[in-house]
PDB file of C-alpha atoms in Angstrom:
ATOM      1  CA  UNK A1434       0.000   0.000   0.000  1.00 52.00           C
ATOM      2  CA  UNK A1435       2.933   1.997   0.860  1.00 70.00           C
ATOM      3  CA  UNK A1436       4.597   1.461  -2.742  1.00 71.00           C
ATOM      4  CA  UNK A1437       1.235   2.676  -4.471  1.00 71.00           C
ATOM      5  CA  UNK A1438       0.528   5.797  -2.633  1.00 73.00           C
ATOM      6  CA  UNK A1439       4.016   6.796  -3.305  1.00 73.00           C
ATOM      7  CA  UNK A1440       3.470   6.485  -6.578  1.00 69.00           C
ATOM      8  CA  UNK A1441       0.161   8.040  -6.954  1.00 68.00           C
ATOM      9  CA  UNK A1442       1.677  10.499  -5.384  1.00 72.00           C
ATOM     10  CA  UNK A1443       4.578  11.144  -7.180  1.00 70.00           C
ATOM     11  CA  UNK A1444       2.828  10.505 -10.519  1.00 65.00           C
ATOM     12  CA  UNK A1445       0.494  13.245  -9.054  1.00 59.00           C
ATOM     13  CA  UNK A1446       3.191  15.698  -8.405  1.00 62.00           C
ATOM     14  CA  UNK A1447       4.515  15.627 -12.164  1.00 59.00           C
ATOM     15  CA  UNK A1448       1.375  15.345 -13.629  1.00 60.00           C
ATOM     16  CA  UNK A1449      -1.394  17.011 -11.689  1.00 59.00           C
ATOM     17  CA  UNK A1450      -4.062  17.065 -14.535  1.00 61.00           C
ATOM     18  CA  UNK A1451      -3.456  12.889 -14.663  1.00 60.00           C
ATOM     19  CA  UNK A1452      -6.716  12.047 -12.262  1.00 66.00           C
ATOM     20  CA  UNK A1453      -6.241   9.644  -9.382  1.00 67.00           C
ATOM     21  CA  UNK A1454      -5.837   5.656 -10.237  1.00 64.00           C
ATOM     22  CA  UNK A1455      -4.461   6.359 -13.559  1.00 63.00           C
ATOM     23  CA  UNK A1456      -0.481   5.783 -14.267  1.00 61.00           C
ATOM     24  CA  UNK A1457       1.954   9.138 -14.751  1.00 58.00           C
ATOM     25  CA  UNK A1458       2.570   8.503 -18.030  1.00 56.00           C
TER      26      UNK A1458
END
């Protein structure tokens, strides 16, 4: 759960028009 958020998160950060669930790229 850990690795996910971080990831959500991160994708968020460089894309913050990507919505929640989908991938950064």
């Amino acid at each position: 759960m850990t690795q996910s958020t971080t990831m959500l998160k991160a994708g968020a950060r460089h894309r913050r028009t990507t919505p929640k669930g989908e991938s950064p790229n």
